[in-house]
Coordinates of N, CA and C in Angstrom, one line a residue:
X170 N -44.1 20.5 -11.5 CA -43.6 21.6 -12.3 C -42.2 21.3 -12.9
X171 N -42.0 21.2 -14.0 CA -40.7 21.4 -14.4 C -39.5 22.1 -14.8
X172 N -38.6 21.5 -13.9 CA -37.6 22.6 -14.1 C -36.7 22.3 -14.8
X173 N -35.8 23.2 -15.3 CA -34.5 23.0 -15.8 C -33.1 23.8 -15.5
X174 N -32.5 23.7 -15.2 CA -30.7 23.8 -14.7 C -30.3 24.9 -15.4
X175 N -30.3 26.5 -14.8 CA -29.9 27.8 -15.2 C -28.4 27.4 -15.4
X176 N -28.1 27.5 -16.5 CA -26.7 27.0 -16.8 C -26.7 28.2 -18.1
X177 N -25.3 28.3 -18.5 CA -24.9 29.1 -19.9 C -25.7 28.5 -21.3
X178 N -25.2 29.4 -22.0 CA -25.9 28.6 -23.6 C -24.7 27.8 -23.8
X179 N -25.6 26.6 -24.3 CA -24.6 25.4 -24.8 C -23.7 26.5 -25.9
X180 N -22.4 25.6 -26.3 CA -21.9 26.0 -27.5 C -22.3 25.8 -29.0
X181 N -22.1 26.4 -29.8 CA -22.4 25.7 -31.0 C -21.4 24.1 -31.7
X182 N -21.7 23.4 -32.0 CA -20.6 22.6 -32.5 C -20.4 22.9 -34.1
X183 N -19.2 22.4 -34.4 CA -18.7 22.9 -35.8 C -19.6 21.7 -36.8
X184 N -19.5 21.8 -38.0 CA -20.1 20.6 -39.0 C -21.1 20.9 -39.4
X185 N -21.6 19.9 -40.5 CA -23.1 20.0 -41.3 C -23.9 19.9 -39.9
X186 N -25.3 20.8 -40.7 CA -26.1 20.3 -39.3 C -27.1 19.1 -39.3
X187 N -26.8 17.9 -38.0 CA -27.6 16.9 -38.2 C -29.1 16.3 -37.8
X188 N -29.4 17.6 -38.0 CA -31.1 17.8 -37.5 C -31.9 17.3 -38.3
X189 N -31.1 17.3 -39.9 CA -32.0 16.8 -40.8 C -31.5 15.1 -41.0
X190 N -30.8 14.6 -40.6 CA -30.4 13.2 -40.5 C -30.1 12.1 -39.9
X191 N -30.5 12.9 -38.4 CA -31.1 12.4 -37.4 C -30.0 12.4 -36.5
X192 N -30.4 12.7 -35.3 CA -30.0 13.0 -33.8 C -30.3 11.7 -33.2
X193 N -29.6 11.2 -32.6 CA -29.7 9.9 -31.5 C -29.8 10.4 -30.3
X194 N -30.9 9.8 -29.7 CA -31.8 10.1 -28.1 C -31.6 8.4 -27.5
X195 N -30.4 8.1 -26.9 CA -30.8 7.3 -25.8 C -31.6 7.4 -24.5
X196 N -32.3 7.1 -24.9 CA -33.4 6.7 -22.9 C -32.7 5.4 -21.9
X197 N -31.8 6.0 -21.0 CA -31.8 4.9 -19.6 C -32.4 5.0 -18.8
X198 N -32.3 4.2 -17.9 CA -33.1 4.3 -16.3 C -33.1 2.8 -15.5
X199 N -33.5 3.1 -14.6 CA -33.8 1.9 -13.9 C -35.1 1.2 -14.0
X200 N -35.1 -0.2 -13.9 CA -36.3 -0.3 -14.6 C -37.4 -0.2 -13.6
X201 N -38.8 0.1 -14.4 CA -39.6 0.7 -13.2 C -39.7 2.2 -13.2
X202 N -38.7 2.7 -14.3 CA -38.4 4.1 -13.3 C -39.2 5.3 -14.5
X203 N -39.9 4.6 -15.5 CA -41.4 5.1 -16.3 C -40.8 5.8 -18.0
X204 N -39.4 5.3 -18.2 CA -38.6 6.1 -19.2 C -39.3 5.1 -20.2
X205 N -40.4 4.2 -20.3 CA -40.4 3.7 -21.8 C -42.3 4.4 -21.8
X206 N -42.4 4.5 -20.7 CA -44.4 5.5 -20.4 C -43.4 6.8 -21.0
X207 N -42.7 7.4 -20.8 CA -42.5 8.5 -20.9 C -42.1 8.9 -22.7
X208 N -41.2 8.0 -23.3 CA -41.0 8.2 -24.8 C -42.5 7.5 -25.2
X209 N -43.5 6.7 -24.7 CA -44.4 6.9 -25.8 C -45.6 7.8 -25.3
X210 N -45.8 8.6 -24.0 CA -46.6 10.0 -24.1 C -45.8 10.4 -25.2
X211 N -44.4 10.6 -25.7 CA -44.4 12.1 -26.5 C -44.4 11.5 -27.9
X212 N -44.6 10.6 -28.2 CA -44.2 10.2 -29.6 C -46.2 10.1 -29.9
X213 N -47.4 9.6 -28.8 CA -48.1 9.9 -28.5 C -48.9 10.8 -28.3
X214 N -48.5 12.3 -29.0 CA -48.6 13.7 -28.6 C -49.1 13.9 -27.0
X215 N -48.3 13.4 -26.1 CA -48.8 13.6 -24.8 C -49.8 12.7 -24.0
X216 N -50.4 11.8 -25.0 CA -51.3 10.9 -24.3 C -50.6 9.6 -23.7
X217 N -51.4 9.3 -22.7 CA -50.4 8.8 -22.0 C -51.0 6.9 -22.3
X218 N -50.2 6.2 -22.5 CA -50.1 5.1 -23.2 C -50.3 3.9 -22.1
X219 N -51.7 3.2 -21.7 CA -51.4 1.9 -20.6 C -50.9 1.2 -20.8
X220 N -50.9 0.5 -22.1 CA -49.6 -0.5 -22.0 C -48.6 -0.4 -22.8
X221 N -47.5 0.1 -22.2 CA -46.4 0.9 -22.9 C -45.8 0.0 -24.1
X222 N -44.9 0.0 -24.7 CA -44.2 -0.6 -26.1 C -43.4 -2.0 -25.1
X223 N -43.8 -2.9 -26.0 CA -42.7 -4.1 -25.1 C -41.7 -4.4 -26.0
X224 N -41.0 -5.0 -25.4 CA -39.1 -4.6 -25.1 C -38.8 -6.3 -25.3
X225 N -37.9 -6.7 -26.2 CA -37.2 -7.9 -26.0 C -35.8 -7.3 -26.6
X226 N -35.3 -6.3 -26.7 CA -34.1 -5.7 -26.9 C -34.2 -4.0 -26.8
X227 N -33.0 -3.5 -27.2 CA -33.2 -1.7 -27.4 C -34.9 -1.6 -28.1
X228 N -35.8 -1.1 -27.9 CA -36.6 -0.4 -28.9 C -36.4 0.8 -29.9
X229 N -36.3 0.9 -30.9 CA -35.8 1.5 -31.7 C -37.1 2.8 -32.5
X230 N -37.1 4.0 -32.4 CA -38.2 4.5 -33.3 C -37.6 6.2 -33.7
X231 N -38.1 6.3 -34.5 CA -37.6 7.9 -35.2 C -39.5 8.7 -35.1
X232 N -38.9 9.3 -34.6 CA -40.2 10.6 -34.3 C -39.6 11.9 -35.3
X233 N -40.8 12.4 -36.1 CA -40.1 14.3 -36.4 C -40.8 14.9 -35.9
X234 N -39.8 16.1 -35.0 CA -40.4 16.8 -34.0 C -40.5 18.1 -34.5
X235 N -41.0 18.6 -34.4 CA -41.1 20.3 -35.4 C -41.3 21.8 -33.9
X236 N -40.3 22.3 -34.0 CA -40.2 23.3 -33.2 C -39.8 24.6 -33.5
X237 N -40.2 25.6 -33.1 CA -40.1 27.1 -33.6 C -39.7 27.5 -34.9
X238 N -40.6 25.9 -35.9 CA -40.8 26.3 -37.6 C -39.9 24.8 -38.2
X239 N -38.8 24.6 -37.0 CA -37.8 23.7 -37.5 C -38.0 22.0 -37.1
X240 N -38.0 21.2 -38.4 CA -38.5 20.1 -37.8 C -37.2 19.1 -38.2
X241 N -37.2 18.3 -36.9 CA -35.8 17.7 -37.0 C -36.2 16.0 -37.4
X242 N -35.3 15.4 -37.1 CA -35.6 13.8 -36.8 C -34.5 13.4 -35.9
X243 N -35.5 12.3 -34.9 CA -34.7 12.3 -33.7 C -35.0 10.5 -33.4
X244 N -33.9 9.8 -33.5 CA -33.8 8.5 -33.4 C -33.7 8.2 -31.9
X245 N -34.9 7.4 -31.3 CA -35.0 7.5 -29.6 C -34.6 5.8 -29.6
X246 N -34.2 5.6 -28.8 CA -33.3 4.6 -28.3 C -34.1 4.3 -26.9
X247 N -35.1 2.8 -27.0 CA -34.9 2.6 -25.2 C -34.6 1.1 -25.1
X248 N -33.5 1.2 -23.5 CA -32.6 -0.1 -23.5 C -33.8 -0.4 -22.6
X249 N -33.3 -2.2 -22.6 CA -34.5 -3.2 -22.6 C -34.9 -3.4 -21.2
X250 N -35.5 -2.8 -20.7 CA -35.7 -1.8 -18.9 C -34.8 -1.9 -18.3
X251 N -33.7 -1.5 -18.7 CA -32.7 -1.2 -17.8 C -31.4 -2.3 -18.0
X252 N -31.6 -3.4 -18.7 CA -30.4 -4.4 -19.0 C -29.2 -4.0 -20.3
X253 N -28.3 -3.5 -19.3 CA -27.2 -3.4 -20.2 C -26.6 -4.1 -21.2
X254 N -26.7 -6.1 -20.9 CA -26.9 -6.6 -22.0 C -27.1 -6.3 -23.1
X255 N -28.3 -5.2 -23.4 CA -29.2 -4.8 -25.1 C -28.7 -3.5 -25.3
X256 N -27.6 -2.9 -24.4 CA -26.9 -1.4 -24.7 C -25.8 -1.7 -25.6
X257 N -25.7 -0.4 -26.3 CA -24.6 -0.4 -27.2 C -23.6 -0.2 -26.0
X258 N -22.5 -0.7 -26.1 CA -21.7 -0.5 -25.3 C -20.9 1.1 -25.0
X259 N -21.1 1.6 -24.2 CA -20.3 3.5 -23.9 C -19.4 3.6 -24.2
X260 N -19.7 4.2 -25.6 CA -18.3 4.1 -26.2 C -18.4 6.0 -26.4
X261 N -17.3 6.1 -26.9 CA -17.6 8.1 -27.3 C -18.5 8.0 -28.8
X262 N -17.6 7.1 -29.4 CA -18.0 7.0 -30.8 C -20.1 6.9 -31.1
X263 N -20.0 6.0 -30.2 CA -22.0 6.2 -30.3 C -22.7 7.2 -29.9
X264 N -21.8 7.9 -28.6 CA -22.9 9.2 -28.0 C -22.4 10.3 -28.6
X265 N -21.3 10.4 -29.5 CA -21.0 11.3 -30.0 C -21.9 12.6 -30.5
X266 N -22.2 13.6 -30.0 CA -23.1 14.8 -30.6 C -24.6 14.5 -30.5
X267 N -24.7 13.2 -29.2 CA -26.5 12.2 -29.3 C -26.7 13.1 -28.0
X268 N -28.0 12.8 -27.8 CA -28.8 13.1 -26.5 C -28.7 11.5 -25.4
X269 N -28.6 11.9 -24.0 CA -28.8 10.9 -23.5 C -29.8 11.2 -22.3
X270 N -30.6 10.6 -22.1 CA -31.9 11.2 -21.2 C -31.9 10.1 -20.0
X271 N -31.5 10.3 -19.0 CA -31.2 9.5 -17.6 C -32.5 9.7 -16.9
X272 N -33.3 8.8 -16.8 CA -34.9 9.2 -15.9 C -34.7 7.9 -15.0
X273 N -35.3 8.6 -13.7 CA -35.4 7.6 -12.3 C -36.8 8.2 -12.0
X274 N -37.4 7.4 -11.2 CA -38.8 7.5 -10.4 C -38.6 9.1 -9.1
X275 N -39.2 9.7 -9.2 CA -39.4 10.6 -8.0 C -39.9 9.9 -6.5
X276 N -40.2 8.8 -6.6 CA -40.3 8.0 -5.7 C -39.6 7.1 -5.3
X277 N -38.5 6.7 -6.0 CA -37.7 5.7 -5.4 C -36.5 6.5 -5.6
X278 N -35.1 6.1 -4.1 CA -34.4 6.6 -4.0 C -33.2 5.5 -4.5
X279 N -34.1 4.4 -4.9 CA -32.9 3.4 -5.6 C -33.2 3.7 -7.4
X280 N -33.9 4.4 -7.9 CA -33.8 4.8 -9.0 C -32.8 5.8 -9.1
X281 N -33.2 6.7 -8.4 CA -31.9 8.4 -8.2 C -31.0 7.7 -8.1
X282 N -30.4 6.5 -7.7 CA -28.8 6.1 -7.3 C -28.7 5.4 -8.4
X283 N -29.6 5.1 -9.6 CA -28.9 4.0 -10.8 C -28.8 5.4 -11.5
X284 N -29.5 6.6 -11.5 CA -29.7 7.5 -12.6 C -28.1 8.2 -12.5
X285 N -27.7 8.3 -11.1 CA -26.3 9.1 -10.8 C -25.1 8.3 -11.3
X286 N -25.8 7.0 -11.1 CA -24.7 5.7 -11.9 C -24.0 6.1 -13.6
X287 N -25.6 6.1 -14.1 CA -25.4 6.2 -15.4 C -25.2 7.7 -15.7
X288 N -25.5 8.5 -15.2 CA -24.9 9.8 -15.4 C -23.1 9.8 -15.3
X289 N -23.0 9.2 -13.9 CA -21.6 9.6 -13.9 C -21.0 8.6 -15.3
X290 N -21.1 7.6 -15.4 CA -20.8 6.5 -16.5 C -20.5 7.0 -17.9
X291 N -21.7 8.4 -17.9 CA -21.8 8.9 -19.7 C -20.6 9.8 -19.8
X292 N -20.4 10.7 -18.3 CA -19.5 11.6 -18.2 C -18.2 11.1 -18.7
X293 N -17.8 10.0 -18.0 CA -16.8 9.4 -18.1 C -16.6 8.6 -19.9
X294 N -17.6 8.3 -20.4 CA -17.5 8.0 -21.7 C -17.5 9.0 -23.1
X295 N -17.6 9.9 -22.2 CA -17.7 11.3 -23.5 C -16.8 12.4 -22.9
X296 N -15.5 12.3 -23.0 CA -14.7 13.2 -22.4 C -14.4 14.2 -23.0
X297 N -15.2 14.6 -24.8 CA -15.0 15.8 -25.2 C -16.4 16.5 -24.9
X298 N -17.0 16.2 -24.4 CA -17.9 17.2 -23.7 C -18.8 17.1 -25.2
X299 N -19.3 16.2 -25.6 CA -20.4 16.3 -27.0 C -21.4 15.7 -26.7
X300 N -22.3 15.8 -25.6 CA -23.1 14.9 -25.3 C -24.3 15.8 -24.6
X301 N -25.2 16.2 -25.0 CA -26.9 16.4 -24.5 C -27.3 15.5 -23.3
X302 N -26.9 15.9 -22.1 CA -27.4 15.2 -20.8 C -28.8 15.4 -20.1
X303 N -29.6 14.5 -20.0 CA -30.7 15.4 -19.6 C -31.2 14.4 -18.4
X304 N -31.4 14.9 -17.5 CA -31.8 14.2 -16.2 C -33.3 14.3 -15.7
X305 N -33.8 13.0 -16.5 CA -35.7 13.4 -15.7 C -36.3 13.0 -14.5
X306 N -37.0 13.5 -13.9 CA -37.5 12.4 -12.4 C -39.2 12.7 -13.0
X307 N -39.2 11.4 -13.5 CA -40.7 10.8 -14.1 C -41.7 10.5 -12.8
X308 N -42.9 10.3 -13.1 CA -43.8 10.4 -12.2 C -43.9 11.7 -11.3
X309 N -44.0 12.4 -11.9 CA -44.2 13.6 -10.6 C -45.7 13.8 -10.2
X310 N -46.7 12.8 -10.5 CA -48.2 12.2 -10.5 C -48.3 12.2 -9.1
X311 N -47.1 11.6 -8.4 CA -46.9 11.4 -7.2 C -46.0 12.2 -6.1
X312 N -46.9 13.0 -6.0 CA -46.1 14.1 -5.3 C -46.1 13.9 -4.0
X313 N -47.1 12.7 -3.6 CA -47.4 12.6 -2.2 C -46.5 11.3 -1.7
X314 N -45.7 10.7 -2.9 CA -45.1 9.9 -2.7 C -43.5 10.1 -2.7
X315 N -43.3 10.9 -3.0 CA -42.2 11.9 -3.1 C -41.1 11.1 -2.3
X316 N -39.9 10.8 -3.0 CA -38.6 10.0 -2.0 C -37.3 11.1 -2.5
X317 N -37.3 11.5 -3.5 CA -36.3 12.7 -4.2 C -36.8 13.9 -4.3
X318 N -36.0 14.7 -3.8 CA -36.4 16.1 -4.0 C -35.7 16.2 -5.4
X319 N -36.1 17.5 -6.0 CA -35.8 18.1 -6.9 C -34.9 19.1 -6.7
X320 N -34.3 18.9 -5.5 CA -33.6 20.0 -5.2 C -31.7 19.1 -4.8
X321 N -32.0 17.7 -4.6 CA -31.4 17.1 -4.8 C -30.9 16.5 -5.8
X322 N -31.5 16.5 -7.3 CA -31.5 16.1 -8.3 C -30.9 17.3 -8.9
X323 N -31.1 18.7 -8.7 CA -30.2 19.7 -9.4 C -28.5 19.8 -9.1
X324 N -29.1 19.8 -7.6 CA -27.2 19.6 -7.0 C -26.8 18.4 -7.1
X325 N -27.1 17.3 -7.5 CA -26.4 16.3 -8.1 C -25.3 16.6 -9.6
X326 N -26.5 17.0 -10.2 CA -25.8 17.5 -11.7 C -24.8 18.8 -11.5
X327 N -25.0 19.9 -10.7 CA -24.0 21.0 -10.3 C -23.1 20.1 -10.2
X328 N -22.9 19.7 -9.2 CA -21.6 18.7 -8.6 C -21.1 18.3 -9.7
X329 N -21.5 17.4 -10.0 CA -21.0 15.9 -11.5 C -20.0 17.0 -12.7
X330 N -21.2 18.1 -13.1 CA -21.1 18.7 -14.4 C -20.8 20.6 -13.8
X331 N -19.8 20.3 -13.2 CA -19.5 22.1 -12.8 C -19.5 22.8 -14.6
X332 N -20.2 23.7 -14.7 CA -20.2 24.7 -14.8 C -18.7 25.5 -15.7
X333 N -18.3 24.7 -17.1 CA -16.9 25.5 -17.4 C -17.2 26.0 -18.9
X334 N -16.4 27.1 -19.5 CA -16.7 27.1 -20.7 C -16.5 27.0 -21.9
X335 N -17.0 26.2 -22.6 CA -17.0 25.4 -23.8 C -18.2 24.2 -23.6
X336 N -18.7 24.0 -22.4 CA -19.2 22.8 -22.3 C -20.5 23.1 -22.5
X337 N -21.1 21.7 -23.1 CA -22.4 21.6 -23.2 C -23.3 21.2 -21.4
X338 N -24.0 22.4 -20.8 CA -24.7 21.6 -19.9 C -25.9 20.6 -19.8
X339 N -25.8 20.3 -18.8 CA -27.3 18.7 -19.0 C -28.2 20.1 -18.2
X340 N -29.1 19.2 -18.5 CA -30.7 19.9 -18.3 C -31.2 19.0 -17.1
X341 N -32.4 19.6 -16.4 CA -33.1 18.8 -15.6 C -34.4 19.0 -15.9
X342 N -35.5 18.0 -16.0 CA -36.9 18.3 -15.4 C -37.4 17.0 -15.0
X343 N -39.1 17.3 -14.2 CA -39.6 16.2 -13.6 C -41.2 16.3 -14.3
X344 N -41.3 15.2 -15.1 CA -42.5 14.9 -15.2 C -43.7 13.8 -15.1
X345 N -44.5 13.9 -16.2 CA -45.5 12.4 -15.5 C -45.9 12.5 -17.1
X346 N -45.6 11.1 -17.0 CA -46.5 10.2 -18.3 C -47.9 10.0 -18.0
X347 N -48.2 9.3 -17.0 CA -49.4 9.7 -16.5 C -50.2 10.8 -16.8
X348 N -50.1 11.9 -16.2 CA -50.5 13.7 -16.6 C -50.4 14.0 -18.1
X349 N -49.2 13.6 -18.6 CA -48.8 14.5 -19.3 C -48.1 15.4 -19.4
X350 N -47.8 16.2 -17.9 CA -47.4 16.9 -17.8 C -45.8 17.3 -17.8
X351 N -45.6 18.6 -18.6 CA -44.5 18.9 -19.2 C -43.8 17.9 -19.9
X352 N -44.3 16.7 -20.3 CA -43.4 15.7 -20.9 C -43.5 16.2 -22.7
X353 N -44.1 17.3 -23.2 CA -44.1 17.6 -24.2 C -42.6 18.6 -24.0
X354 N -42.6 19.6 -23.3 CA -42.1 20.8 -22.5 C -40.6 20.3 -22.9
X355 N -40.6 18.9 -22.0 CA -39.3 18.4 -21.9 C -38.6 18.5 -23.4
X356 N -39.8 17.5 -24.1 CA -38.6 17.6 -25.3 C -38.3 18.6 -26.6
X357 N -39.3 19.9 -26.0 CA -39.4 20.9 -26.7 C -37.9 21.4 -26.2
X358 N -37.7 21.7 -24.7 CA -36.6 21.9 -24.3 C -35.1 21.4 -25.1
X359 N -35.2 20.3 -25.3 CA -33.8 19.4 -25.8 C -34.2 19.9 -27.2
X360 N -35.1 19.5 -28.0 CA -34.9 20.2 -29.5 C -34.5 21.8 -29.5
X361 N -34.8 22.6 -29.2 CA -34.1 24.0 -28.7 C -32.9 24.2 -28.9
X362 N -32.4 23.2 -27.7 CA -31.0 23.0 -27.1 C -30.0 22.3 -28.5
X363 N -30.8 21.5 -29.0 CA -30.4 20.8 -30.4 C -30.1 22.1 -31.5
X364 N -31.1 22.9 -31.9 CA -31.0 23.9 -32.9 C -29.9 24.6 -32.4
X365 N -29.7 25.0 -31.2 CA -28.5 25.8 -30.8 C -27.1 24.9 -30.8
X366 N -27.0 24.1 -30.8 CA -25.9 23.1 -31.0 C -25.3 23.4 -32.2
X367 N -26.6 22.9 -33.2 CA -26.6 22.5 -34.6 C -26.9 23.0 -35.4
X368 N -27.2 24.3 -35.3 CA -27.7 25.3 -36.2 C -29.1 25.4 -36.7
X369 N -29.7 26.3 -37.4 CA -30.9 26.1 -38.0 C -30.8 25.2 -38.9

């Protein structure tokens, strides 16, 4: 089931809005941890993809997502499973006003520890608070294999990202590329979160 982090409405930010000129979605993770199965279910309309997109650097693709009438374009970014090497380097200037989507395995508890890595890492590289954080725990196919709770994955982000206001909060959900499940949900969620940012 997917959840997401009862937090306030984001703010709006000031400026043109860049829904029609594209929005930057970085995808990290550890590798292994299903974030490149995961951008191609949704770009995929949900079907879930056996052999996922191969990687010899960032993969680069623009999807237009169309949501409650409004259809955006959204530039997805995935680093080369997990090698910083092929990352733009964290700067404010690149995540500026982008989405950054942190997914670890629901089964491994050394994925949850690279995801809190690069969570705390974004925090620290975007100190005006302009950044779309979204925390996935992919595979939830395996429920029987379960190493992370979901209940530990929210109080992580409580902690990291208290709660002040003016700030944009991160989101949470758990899904499966596999299923399909709520991995549409998810990104219906962040485009939402996008129009409210950015205007109609």
């Amino acid at each position: 089931m997917g959840v997401s982090s009862s937090y306030s409405e984001p703010p709006r930010l000031d400026g043109p809005s860049r829904l029609d000129t594209g929005i930057k979605v970085a995808v990290h993770g550890h590798p292994g941890s299903g974030k490149t199965h995961l951008i191609d279910c949704y770009v995929h309309d949900g079907r879930f993809v056996e052999t996922p997109t191969s990687l010899v650097g960032p993969a680069y693709q623009i999807h237009r997502a169309t949501v409650d009438s409004r259809t955006m374009k959204l530039e997805i970014w995935d680093s080369d499973h997990g090698d910083r090497r092929f990352l733009t380097p964290l700067r404010p200037s690149w995540y500026n006003n982008a989405v950054a989507i942190v997914v670890y395995d629901i089964t491994s508890v050394e994925s949850f520890q690279v995801a809190q890595r690069w969570a705390n890492e974004l925090k620290v590289c975007t100190p005006n608070n302009n950044l779309l954080l979204v925390l996935v725990g992919s595979k939830s196919d395996l429920e029987s294999q379960r190493a992370v709770n979901s209940s530990k994955a929210e109080a992580f982000l409580r902690d990291t990202f208290p709660e002040t206001r003016g700030t944009i909060q991160p989101l949470f959900f758990e899904c499966s590329a596999k299923s399909g499940a709520n991995v549409t949900k998810l990104f219906e969620r962040i485009c939402r979160t996008l129009i409210r940012l950015h205007g109609p």
